[in-house]
Short mmCIF file of C-alpha atoms in Angstrom, two decimals:
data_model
loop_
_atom_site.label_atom_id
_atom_site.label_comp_id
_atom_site.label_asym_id
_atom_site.label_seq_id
_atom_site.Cartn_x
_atom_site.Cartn_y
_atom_site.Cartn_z
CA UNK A 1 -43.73 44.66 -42.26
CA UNK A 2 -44.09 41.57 -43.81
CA UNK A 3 -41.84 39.49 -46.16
CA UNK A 4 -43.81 41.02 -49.55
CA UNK A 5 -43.15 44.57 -47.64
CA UNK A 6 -39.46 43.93 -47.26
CA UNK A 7 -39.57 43.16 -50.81
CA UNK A 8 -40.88 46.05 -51.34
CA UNK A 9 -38.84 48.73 -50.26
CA UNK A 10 -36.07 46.95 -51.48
CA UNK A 11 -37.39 47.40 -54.72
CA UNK A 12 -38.26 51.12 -54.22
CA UNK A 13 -34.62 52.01 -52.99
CA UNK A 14 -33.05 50.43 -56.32
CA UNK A 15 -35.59 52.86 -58.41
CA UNK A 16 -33.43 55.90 -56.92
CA UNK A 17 -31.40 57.79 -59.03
CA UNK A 18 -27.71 57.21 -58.25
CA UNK A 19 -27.56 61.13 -57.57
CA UNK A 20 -30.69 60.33 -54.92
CA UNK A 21 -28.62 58.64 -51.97
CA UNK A 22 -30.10 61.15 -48.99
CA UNK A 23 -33.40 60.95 -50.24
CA UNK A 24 -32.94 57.18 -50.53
CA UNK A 25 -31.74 56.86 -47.25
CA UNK A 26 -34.37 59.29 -45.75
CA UNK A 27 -37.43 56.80 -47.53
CA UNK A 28 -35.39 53.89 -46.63
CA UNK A 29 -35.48 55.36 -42.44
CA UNK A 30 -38.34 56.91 -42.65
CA UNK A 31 -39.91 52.96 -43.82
CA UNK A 32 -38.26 51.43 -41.06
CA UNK A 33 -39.20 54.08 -38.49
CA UNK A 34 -42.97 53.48 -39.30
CA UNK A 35 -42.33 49.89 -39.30
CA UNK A 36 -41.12 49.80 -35.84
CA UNK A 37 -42.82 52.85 -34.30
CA UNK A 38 -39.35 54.42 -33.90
CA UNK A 39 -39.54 58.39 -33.58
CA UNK A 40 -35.83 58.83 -35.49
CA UNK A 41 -32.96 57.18 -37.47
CA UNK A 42 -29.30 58.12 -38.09
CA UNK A 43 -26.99 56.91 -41.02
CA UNK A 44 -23.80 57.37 -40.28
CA UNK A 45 -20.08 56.45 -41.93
CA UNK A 46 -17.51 55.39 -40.18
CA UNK A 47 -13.88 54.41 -41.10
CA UNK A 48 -10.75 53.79 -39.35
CA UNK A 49 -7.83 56.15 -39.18
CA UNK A 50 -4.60 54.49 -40.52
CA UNK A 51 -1.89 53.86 -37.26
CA UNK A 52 -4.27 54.16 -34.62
CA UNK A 53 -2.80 54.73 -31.02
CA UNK A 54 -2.28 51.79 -28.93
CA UNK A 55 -4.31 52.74 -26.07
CA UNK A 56 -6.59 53.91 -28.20
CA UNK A 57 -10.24 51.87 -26.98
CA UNK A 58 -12.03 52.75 -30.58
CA UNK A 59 -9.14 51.51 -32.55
CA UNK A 60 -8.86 54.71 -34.48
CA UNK A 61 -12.48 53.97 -35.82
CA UNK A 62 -14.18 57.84 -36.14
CA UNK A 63 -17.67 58.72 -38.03
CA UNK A 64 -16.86 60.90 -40.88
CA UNK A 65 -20.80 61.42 -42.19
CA UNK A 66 -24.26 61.45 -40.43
CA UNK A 67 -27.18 61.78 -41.85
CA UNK A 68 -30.67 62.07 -39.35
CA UNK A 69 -34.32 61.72 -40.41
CA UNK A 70 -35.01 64.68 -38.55
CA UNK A 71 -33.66 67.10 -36.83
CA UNK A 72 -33.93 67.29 -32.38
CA UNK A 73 -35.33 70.48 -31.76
CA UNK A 74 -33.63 73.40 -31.10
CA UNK A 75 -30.77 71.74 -32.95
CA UNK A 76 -30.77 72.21 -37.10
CA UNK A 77 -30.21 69.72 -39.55
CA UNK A 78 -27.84 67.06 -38.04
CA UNK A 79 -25.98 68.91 -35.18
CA UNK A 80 -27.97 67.01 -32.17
CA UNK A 81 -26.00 63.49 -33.41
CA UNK A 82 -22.70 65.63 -34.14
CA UNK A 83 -22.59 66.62 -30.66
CA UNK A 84 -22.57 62.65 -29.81
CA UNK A 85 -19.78 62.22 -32.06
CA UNK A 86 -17.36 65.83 -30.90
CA UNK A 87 -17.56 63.73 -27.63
CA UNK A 88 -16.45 60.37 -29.64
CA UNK A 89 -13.96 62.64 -30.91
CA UNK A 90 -12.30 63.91 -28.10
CA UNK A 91 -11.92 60.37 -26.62
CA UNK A 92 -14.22 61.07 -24.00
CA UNK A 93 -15.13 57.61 -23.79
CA UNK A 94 -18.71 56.44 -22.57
CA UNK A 95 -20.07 53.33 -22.09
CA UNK A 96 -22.32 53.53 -25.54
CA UNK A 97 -19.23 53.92 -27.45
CA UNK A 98 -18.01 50.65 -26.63
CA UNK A 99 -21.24 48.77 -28.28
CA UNK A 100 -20.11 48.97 -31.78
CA UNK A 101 -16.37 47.79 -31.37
CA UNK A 102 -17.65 44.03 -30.56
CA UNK A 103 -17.44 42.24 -33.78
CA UNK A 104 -15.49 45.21 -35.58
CA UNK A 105 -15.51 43.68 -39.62
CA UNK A 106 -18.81 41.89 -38.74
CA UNK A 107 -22.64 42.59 -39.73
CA UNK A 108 -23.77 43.33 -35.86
CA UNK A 109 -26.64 44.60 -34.23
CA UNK A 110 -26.72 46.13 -30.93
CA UNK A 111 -28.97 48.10 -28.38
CA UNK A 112 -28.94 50.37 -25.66
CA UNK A 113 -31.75 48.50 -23.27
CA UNK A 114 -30.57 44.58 -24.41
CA UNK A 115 -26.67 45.62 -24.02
CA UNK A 116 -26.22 48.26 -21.02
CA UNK A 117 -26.94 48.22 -17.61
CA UNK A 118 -29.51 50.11 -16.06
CA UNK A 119 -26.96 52.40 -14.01
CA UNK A 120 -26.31 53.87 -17.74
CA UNK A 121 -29.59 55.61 -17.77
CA UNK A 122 -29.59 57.58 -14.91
CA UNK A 123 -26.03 59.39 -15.89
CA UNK A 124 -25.84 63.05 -17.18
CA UNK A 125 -24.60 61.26 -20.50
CA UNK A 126 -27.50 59.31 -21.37
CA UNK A 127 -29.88 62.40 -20.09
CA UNK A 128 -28.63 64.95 -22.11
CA UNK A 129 -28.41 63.08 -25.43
CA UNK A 130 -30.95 60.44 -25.52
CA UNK A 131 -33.64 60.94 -22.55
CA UNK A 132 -34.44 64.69 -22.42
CA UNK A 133 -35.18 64.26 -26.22
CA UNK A 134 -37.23 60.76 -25.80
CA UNK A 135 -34.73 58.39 -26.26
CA UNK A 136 -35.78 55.26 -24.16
CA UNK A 137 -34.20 52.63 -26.32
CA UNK A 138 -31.82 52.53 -29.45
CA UNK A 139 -30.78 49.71 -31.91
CA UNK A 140 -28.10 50.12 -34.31
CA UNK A 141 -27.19 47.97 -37.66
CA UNK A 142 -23.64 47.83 -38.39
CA UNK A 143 -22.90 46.42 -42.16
CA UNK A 144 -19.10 46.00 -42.97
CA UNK A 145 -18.02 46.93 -46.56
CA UNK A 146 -14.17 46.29 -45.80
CA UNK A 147 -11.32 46.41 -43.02
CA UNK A 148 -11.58 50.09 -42.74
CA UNK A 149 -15.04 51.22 -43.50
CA UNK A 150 -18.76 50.47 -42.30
CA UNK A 151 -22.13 51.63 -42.69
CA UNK A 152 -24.55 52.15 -39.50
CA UNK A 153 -27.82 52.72 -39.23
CA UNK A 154 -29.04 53.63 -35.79
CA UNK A 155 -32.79 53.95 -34.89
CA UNK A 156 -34.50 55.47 -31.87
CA UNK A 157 -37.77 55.07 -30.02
CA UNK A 158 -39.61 56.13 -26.47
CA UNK A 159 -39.93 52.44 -25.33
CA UNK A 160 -37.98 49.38 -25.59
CA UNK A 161 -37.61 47.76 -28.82
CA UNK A 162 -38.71 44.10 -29.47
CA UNK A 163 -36.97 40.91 -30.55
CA UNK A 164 -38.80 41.47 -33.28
CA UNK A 165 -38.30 44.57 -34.36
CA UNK A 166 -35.02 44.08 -34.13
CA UNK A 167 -35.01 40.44 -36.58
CA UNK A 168 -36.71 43.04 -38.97
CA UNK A 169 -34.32 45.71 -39.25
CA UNK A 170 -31.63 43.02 -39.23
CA UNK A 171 -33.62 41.38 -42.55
CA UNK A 172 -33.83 44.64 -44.46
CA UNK A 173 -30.71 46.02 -43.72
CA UNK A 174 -28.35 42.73 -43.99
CA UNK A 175 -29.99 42.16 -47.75
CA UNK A 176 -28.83 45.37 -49.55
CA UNK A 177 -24.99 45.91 -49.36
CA UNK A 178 -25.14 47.64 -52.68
CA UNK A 179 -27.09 50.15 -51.04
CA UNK A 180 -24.57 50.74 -47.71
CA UNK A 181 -21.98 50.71 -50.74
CA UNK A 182 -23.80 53.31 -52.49
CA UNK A 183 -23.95 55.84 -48.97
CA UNK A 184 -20.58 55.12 -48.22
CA UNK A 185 -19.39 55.74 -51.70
CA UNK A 186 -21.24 58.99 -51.79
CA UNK A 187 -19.34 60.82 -49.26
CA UNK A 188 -16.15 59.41 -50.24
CA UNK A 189 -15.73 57.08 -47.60
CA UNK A 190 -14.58 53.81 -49.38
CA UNK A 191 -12.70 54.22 -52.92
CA UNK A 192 -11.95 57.90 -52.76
CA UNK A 193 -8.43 58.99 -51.13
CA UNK A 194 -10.27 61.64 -48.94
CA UNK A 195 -13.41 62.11 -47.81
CA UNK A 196 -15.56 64.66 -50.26
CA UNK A 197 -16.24 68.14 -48.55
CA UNK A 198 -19.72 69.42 -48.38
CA UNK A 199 -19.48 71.23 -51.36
CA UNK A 200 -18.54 68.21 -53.66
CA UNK A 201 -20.80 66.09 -52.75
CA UNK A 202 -23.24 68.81 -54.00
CA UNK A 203 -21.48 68.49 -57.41
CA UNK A 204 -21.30 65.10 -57.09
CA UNK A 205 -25.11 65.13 -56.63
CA UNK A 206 -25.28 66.95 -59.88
CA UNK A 207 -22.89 65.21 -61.44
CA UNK A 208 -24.35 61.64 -61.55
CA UNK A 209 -26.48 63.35 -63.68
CA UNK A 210 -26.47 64.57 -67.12
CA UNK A 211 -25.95 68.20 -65.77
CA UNK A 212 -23.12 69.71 -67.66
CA UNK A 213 -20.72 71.76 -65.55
CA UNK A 214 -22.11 75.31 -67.31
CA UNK A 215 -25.46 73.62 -66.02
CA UNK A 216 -23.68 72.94 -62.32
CA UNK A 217 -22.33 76.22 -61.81
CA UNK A 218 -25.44 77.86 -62.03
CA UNK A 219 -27.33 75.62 -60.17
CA UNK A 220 -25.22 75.64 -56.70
CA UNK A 221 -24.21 79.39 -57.30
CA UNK A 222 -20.61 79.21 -58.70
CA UNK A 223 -18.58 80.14 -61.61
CA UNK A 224 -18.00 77.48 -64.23
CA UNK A 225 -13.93 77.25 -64.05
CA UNK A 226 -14.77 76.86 -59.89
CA UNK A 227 -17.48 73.96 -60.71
CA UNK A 228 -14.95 72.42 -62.96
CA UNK A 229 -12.44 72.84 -60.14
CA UNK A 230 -14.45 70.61 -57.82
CA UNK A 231 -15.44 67.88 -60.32
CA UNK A 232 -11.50 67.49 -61.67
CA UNK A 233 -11.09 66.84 -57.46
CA UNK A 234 -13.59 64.67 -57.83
CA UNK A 235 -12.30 62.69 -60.35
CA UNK A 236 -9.22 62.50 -58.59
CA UNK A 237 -10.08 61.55 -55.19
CA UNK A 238 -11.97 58.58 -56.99
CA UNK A 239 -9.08 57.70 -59.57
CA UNK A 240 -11.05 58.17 -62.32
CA UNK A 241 -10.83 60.19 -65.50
CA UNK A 242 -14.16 60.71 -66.92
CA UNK A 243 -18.00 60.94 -65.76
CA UNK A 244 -18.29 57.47 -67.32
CA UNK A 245 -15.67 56.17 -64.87
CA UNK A 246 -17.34 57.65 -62.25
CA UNK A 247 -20.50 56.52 -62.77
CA UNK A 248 -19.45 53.01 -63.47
CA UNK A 249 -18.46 53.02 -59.56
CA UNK A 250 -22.07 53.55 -59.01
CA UNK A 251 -23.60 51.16 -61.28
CA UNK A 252 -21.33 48.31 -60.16
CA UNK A 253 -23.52 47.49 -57.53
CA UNK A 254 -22.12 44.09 -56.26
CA UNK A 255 -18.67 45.91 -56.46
#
């Protein structure tokens, strides 16, 4: 991918709809995937618990969204990375997990084969969740949007990555902060006071748009007074009063 290309998809991720962030984020991996032959991608959140404990070695940092290109067989949907992160959970700590506390606050890049030693990939670890699916080599892109809260994209491949694959994910993904903003803003991770369940980001989906709540109800299943339920959570989680509000967070893209 050339300098034009980068261009490029920039330009095609800011003609999503605000209500489009997983589809953005799917073209936006799936791009970079094709670009550097990788066979997956991951986004995932990840904020910092308030108070962590002082022994703690991820300084209370946890991932509270994922989103995968595709799924890893026989797993559905996302659960292959969520096992990963029950394990980052729990504390169980393994070498990998270390990689993304060096530079906490900073735009980072780091990689399995460039940053761990070989020893790594013979243990059960590395096996289980990485080789036995193809997993030779990952690089992850960490963008800061403030003390408590980052955005990470993680990409995987069955060989090594290059310096210069790596310069290029660096490019594309250090020149859109709007874009992390928008992600991390769309599961509640930044302004709201809690992260949004499953269910409302559905309504949020529906409600960056011009779909009334009547119109929301019906589309995800649910009675009107319940829609209207989740979007006046909504609006409070985001300290906001109106869909106008709301969707001024959005459009305030160097917010």
């Amino acid at each position: 991918m050339n300098t034009e290309g980068v261009y490029g998809l920039w330009d095609a991720l800011s003609d999503f709809e605000a209500n489009q962030f997983a589809a953005a984020a799917a073209h936006l991996m799936s791009s970079l995937c094709t670009a550097t032959s990788a066979w997956n991608a991951t986004w995932a959140g990840a904020v910092r618990m308030p108070d962590p404990a002082a022994d703690d070695p991820l300084q209370g940092w946890r991932v509270a969204a994922v989103q995968a290109l595709h799924p890893v067989p026989p797993h559905p949907g996302d659960e292959h990375f969520k096992a990963i992160l029950e394990v980052w959970e729990r504390r169980e700590i393994d070498p990998s997990f270390l990689l993304p506390m060096r530079g906490v606050g900073t735009f980072r890049t780091y990689s399995f084969r460039r940053e761990l030693p070989a020893s790594w990939f013979e243990t059960p670890f590395y096996e289980r969740h990485y080789g036995s699916v193809g997993t030779h080599d990952a690089v992850f892109v960490a963008f800061p949007l403030n003390d408590d809260c980052e955005s990470h994209f993680g990409f995987y491949a069955g060989r090594t990555f290059t310096d210069a694959e790596i310069a290029l994910l660096e490019q594309v993904l250090r020149g859109i902060k709007w874009f992390h903003r928008q992600l991390i803003l769309s599961h509640g991770l930044m302004m709201a006071t809690s992260p949004l369940t499953a269910t409302e980001r559905r309504v949020l989906h529906l409600l960056l748009t011009k779909s009334s709540e009547k119109e929301i109800g019906s589309r995800l299943d649910m009675a009107t007074s319940t829609a209207h339920q989740h979007v006046t959570r909504i609006y409070r989680k985001f300290g906001v009063r109106s869909r106008a509000e709301l969707m001024s967070i959005w459009l305030n893209r160097a917010g």
